[in-house]
XYZ file of C-alpha atoms in Angstrom:
407
model
C 81.036 -120.447 43.138
C 83.432 -121.597 45.763
C 86.653 -123.282 44.563
C 88.581 -124.886 47.413
C 92.477 -125.682 46.408
C 94.454 -128.353 48.162
C 98.276 -128.394 46.903
C 101.219 -130.455 47.998
C 103.529 -133.219 46.468
C 101.576 -135.994 47.167
C 103.929 -138.427 47.056
C 101.875 -140.645 47.247
C 98.452 -139.392 47.866
C 96.843 -141.001 50.762
C 93.612 -141.761 52.623
C 94.375 -138.564 55.148
C 94.638 -136.216 51.992
C 91.156 -137.602 50.711
C 89.492 -137.229 54.130
C 90.795 -133.637 54.307
C 89.418 -133.074 50.723
C 86.007 -134.565 51.578
C 85.554 -132.551 54.841
C 86.470 -129.295 53.652
C 84.204 -129.881 50.241
C 81.204 -130.490 52.451
C 81.875 -127.979 55.275
C 82.618 -125.076 52.883
C 79.854 -125.980 50.458
C 82.423 -126.173 47.940
C 81.148 -126.152 44.394
C 84.661 -127.796 43.698
C 87.893 -128.670 45.099
C 91.312 -129.089 42.914
C 94.016 -131.366 43.608
C 96.988 -129.614 42.785
C 100.222 -131.798 43.004
C 103.281 -129.541 42.752
C 106.175 -130.102 40.238
C 108.795 -128.884 42.746
C 107.414 -127.811 46.441
C 109.716 -124.679 47.578
C 109.532 -125.954 51.103
C 110.372 -129.734 51.193
C 112.069 -130.872 48.042
C 113.353 -134.551 48.101
C 115.839 -135.623 45.590
C 113.943 -139.293 45.564
C 110.509 -137.787 44.896
C 108.601 -139.503 42.488
C 108.172 -138.204 38.946
C 105.417 -135.440 38.619
C 103.785 -137.721 35.949
C 103.353 -140.636 38.618
C 102.182 -138.125 41.392
C 99.786 -136.714 38.904
C 98.410 -140.118 38.116
C 98.023 -141.252 41.464
C 95.918 -138.311 42.315
C 93.369 -138.707 39.407
C 92.930 -142.443 40.416
C 92.517 -141.590 44.308
C 90.196 -138.301 43.003
C 87.973 -140.917 41.503
C 86.503 -141.767 44.726
C 85.337 -138.007 45.842
C 82.497 -135.825 44.529
C 83.287 -132.421 43.396
C 87.054 -132.935 43.431
C 89.121 -132.699 40.364
C 92.995 -132.973 39.526
C 94.786 -129.843 38.191
C 97.927 -130.159 36.688
C 98.517 -126.284 36.619
C 101.979 -126.295 38.547
C 103.257 -129.210 36.885
C 102.590 -127.478 33.188
C 104.203 -124.332 34.563
C 107.389 -126.159 34.628
C 109.168 -124.148 37.718
C 109.114 -124.077 41.138
C 105.552 -124.068 42.769
C 104.945 -120.695 44.213
C 101.242 -120.622 45.758
C 101.241 -117.188 44.637
C 101.862 -118.078 40.983
C 98.905 -120.572 41.007
C 96.470 -118.383 42.535
C 97.289 -115.659 40.232
C 96.958 -118.101 37.284
C 93.435 -119.775 38.701
C 92.046 -116.097 39.505
C 92.555 -115.962 35.698
C 90.497 -119.097 35.299
C 87.881 -118.475 37.943
C 87.622 -114.764 38.070
C 84.201 -114.661 39.654
C 84.962 -117.402 42.283
C 85.750 -117.181 45.996
C 89.106 -119.102 46.546
C 89.691 -121.222 49.496
C 93.314 -122.405 49.939
C 93.555 -125.576 52.283
C 96.991 -126.479 54.267
C 98.194 -128.633 56.658
C 98.373 -127.097 59.958
C 101.951 -127.125 60.204
C 102.431 -125.211 56.739
C 99.859 -123.120 58.383
C 102.243 -122.367 61.079
C 104.753 -121.451 58.851
C 102.629 -119.065 56.602
C 104.372 -116.040 57.083
C 107.339 -117.409 55.761
C 106.032 -117.980 52.392
C 106.708 -116.447 49.123
C 104.535 -113.181 49.206
C 102.402 -114.302 51.821
C 100.665 -110.901 52.201
C 99.446 -111.091 48.518
C 98.006 -114.643 49.395
C 96.145 -113.583 51.756
C 94.356 -110.881 49.597
C 93.472 -113.758 47.136
C 92.179 -116.591 49.065
C 90.702 -117.869 52.451
C 93.123 -119.939 54.167
C 91.818 -123.050 55.881
C 93.447 -125.451 57.928
C 92.515 -128.359 60.446
C 94.558 -129.279 63.518
C 96.251 -132.434 63.555
C 96.283 -134.595 66.671
C 99.468 -133.980 68.168
C 101.254 -134.138 71.686
C 101.854 -130.496 72.884
C 105.438 -131.319 72.879
C 105.526 -131.817 69.226
C 104.855 -128.076 68.748
C 107.443 -126.235 67.048
C 109.407 -123.785 68.940
C 108.751 -120.881 67.208
C 104.859 -121.422 68.489
C 105.755 -123.028 71.976
C 104.232 -119.571 73.792
C 100.862 -121.335 72.670
C 100.081 -123.835 75.387
C 96.439 -124.154 75.486
C 96.283 -127.144 72.864
C 96.776 -127.379 69.105
C 93.617 -125.853 67.859
C 94.057 -122.614 70.081
C 97.524 -122.323 68.496
C 95.873 -122.337 65.070
C 93.331 -119.674 65.916
C 95.878 -117.684 67.497
C 98.154 -117.833 64.806
C 95.027 -117.048 62.305
C 94.348 -113.707 64.492
C 97.857 -112.705 63.392
C 97.264 -113.323 60.003
C 94.092 -111.321 60.124
C 95.995 -108.365 61.662
C 98.111 -108.679 57.788
C 94.079 -108.925 56.135
C 93.966 -112.382 56.038
C 90.659 -114.227 56.202
C 91.021 -118.050 58.129
C 89.001 -120.891 58.591
C 89.997 -123.275 61.457
C 87.986 -126.574 60.924
C 87.996 -129.559 63.587
C 88.255 -132.158 61.354
C 89.251 -135.912 62.658
C 92.562 -136.454 60.942
C 93.780 -139.879 59.426
C 96.813 -140.391 61.321
C 98.928 -140.965 58.382
C 101.883 -139.552 56.462
C 103.153 -140.125 52.987
C 106.610 -140.859 54.462
C 105.137 -143.446 56.739
C 103.678 -145.079 53.325
C 106.875 -144.700 51.733
C 108.981 -146.621 54.430
C 106.490 -149.383 54.533
C 107.277 -149.873 50.758
C 111.204 -149.386 51.063
C 110.873 -152.245 54.444
C 108.906 -154.515 51.868
C 105.637 -154.107 53.762
C 102.351 -153.615 52.588
C 100.483 -150.223 52.311
C 98.477 -151.217 55.280
C 95.472 -150.083 53.527
C 96.618 -146.272 54.301
C 95.852 -145.207 50.523
C 93.196 -146.204 47.901
C 93.824 -149.852 46.442
C 94.043 -148.005 42.898
C 97.062 -146.165 43.844
C 98.658 -149.342 45.521
C 98.301 -151.175 42.602
C 99.707 -148.131 40.443
C 102.744 -148.029 42.930
C 103.659 -151.839 42.630
C 103.188 -151.579 38.569
C 105.440 -149.081 38.196
C 107.660 -149.831 41.198
C 107.764 -146.556 42.996
C 109.486 -146.137 46.533
C 111.643 -149.480 46.212
C 107.879 -151.297 46.347
C 107.910 -154.970 44.852
C 105.378 -156.516 42.864
C 102.315 -157.744 44.844
C 103.296 -161.198 43.539
C 106.617 -161.275 45.103
C 104.624 -160.796 48.900
C 104.525 -164.427 49.823
C 108.406 -164.722 49.247
C 108.689 -161.238 51.155
C 106.822 -162.629 54.088
C 108.508 -166.070 54.234
C 112.322 -164.181 54.810
C 110.689 -162.020 57.193
C 109.406 -164.677 59.276
C 112.630 -166.562 59.138
C 115.222 -164.086 59.566
C 116.153 -161.000 61.882
C 115.368 -157.644 61.045
C 119.071 -156.909 59.483
C 118.942 -159.613 57.570
C 115.701 -159.349 56.108
C 116.769 -155.625 55.099
C 119.902 -156.987 53.410
C 117.464 -159.608 51.205
C 115.695 -156.512 50.429
C 118.844 -154.606 49.647
C 120.362 -157.398 47.458
C 116.922 -158.225 45.642
C 117.030 -154.883 44.435
C 120.530 -154.399 43.393
C 120.346 -158.000 41.445
C 117.462 -156.515 39.565
C 119.062 -153.483 38.663
C 122.154 -155.601 37.866
C 120.366 -157.944 35.529
C 118.652 -155.197 33.788
C 121.797 -153.510 33.036
C 123.398 -156.523 31.831
C 120.711 -157.777 29.708
C 119.676 -160.874 32.088
C 116.496 -161.385 33.536
C 115.323 -158.876 36.558
C 112.471 -160.921 37.821
C 114.304 -163.550 38.326
C 117.259 -161.876 39.454
C 115.324 -160.214 42.221
C 113.382 -163.174 43.292
C 116.587 -164.941 43.965
C 117.822 -161.764 45.808
C 114.922 -161.979 48.014
C 115.269 -165.754 48.764
C 119.445 -166.321 48.789
C 119.732 -165.961 52.513
C 116.204 -167.314 53.792
C 117.409 -169.695 56.018
C 120.312 -168.193 57.194
C 119.553 -167.022 60.457
C 117.376 -170.215 60.946
C 120.294 -172.391 59.635
C 122.390 -171.403 62.638
C 119.707 -173.032 64.900
C 119.648 -176.119 62.814
C 122.169 -178.954 63.421
C 124.457 -179.726 59.774
C 123.006 -183.094 59.688
C 119.616 -181.630 59.753
C 120.391 -179.201 57.099
C 122.189 -182.027 55.070
C 118.866 -184.054 54.944
C 116.982 -181.415 53.851
C 119.569 -180.798 50.983
C 119.397 -184.542 50.051
C 115.800 -184.569 50.083
C 116.222 -182.452 46.703
C 119.329 -183.337 45.376
C 120.802 -180.012 45.641
C 124.012 -181.653 46.352
C 126.299 -184.598 45.249
C 128.117 -187.052 47.291
C 131.643 -185.070 47.367
C 129.580 -181.868 48.054
C 128.218 -183.559 50.921
C 131.511 -184.406 52.173
C 132.876 -180.617 51.950
C 129.874 -178.861 53.503
C 130.155 -181.244 56.580
C 133.028 -179.515 57.353
C 131.949 -176.070 56.391
C 128.620 -175.798 57.700
C 128.621 -171.917 58.049
C 128.306 -172.124 53.762
C 125.261 -174.601 54.226
C 122.658 -171.482 54.230
C 123.125 -171.288 50.294
C 122.290 -174.825 49.334
C 119.684 -175.332 52.026
C 118.295 -171.671 50.758
C 117.788 -173.450 47.594
C 116.390 -176.377 48.946
C 113.892 -174.373 50.784
C 112.828 -172.365 47.564
C 111.693 -175.742 46.084
C 110.051 -176.975 49.071
C 108.241 -173.628 49.913
C 107.412 -172.458 46.531
C 107.831 -175.074 44.162
C 110.528 -173.318 42.332
C 112.311 -175.401 39.779
C 113.855 -172.839 37.631
C 117.539 -173.205 37.419
C 117.910 -169.564 36.907
C 116.560 -168.623 40.453
C 118.018 -171.934 42.135
C 121.429 -171.936 40.845
C 122.106 -168.548 42.020
C 120.894 -169.237 45.426
C 122.909 -172.177 45.509
C 126.368 -170.537 44.510
C 125.886 -167.084 45.684
C 128.568 -167.829 48.954
C 130.936 -169.802 46.846
C 130.779 -169.323 43.306
C 131.922 -171.885 40.917
C 133.386 -172.593 37.445
C 131.046 -172.461 34.864
C 128.706 -169.569 36.281
C 125.699 -168.636 34.253
C 125.144 -164.536 33.794
C 122.321 -164.812 36.725
C 124.611 -166.646 39.073
C 126.901 -163.620 38.338
C 124.591 -161.313 39.240
C 123.460 -162.692 42.411
C 127.032 -163.230 43.691
C 127.727 -159.749 42.877
C 124.747 -158.136 44.411
C 125.428 -159.851 47.586
C 128.768 -157.662 47.450
C 127.454 -154.369 46.737
C 123.734 -154.196 47.810
C 123.248 -150.802 49.628
C 123.506 -151.938 53.300
C 127.320 -153.353 52.615
C 129.913 -151.250 54.125
C 132.880 -153.268 54.254
C 136.249 -151.187 53.273
C 136.757 -152.147 49.334
C 132.794 -151.657 48.572
C 133.002 -148.411 46.854
C 136.024 -150.172 44.646
C 133.656 -153.479 44.367
C 130.640 -151.061 43.121
C 132.680 -149.491 40.696
C 133.855 -152.543 39.001
C 130.777 -153.805 38.787
C 129.219 -151.033 36.856
C 132.155 -151.788 34.198
C 132.185 -155.246 33.805
C 130.795 -158.243 34.924
C 133.789 -160.162 34.409
C 136.104 -157.643 35.761
C 134.140 -157.525 39.052
C 133.833 -161.145 39.239
C 137.668 -161.567 39.530
C 138.035 -158.631 41.910
C 135.300 -160.336 44.056
C 136.673 -163.818 44.120
C 140.345 -162.571 44.819
C 139.144 -160.358 47.696
C 137.229 -163.367 49.259
C 140.372 -165.663 48.676
C 142.783 -162.682 50.549
C 140.223 -162.524 53.167
C 139.914 -166.377 53.907
C 143.969 -166.464 53.874
C 144.538 -163.708 56.253
C 141.903 -165.431 58.708
C 143.641 -169.120 58.102
C 140.088 -170.291 56.962
C 139.657 -173.341 54.407
C 138.546 -172.131 50.932
C 135.956 -174.079 49.095
C 136.923 -175.749 45.850
C 134.500 -174.269 44.053
C 135.602 -170.725 44.967
C 139.221 -171.902 43.776
C 137.842 -173.217 40.431
C 135.740 -169.907 39.768
C 138.749 -167.742 40.188
C 141.122 -170.068 38.195
C 138.273 -169.909 35.182
C 138.134 -166.159 35.644
C 141.575 -165.062 35.690
C 141.922 -167.089 32.440
């Protein structure tokens, strides 16, 4: 029997992996192909790699689409660095009469002579690769002497391996131009998967919040914030949402409400800069966000208007009436006396999100990890001092919040 082996971190597995598995299964007339997620790949381990259990589960969901393809947890069960030779030795014991075909990516194929015990691997399996679509300028320096195209590069390297006793198969397979790195970045940037992986895998990623992904139910909020803000503001909103959710879980508040408030807290900030204070106040009055005394204050401090306008926008666009979402948005700039835990969490998340880099941010983050009250006192004092230094008016709500917290 013929057994194919396709290993990798699969972080996450995507349509390119599946196309490669299906094509090699067909072209090599394999009886079975084993998808083998690594525990800890020796070539490209990352500290933020998804847990092995998650990667294994995603592979199993994806493999249901392909015939003669199954998933093996052989390397995860071994519990050590995933050296290919160890896997082949174990598979040789399980399938002593099988011919083994090791399928590798083109770049990994060209680095094959750096693999641990590569000569022993050549004795145990046929090495298979397909040229990916690249520009010649992408070819790594150590292979720059091969100028006749990427397939020729692979074939010439295969001839080098044959001198070491290797057997190689280079197949012209039309590869899907997608990478796991690109997919992870899409999730981190609040984008959809773009159909680059099976729907079942996308649902699993969102359900388990892998790669900084947001639930599918958050997509309308994400799309609205992206449409109304510049890229750096949009990215800030994603960072605040993630930090607010984390702090809510830490301090036993509602993580979902904190995340939604974080996504929407600056929804009109860039847009507000293009609207007159009068138009912003009209929107606020429509939803009774401010009382009459507040209106007078905000007429002279229009830069703070995006907070109450954001709360009004959340009601207008999405019908949100929950005060545990609206009030944090409403007071995320000024704070106030009598803040709820949800309000404090958003206020601090806005101070400590991953994109923040002001001088005291590390101290602010340290205090936030210790105590909500202590962090609020530090944050409010920081704000008041900064406004005093700039000779700017301090909002009465900010002074009231500070007076309350120092008691």
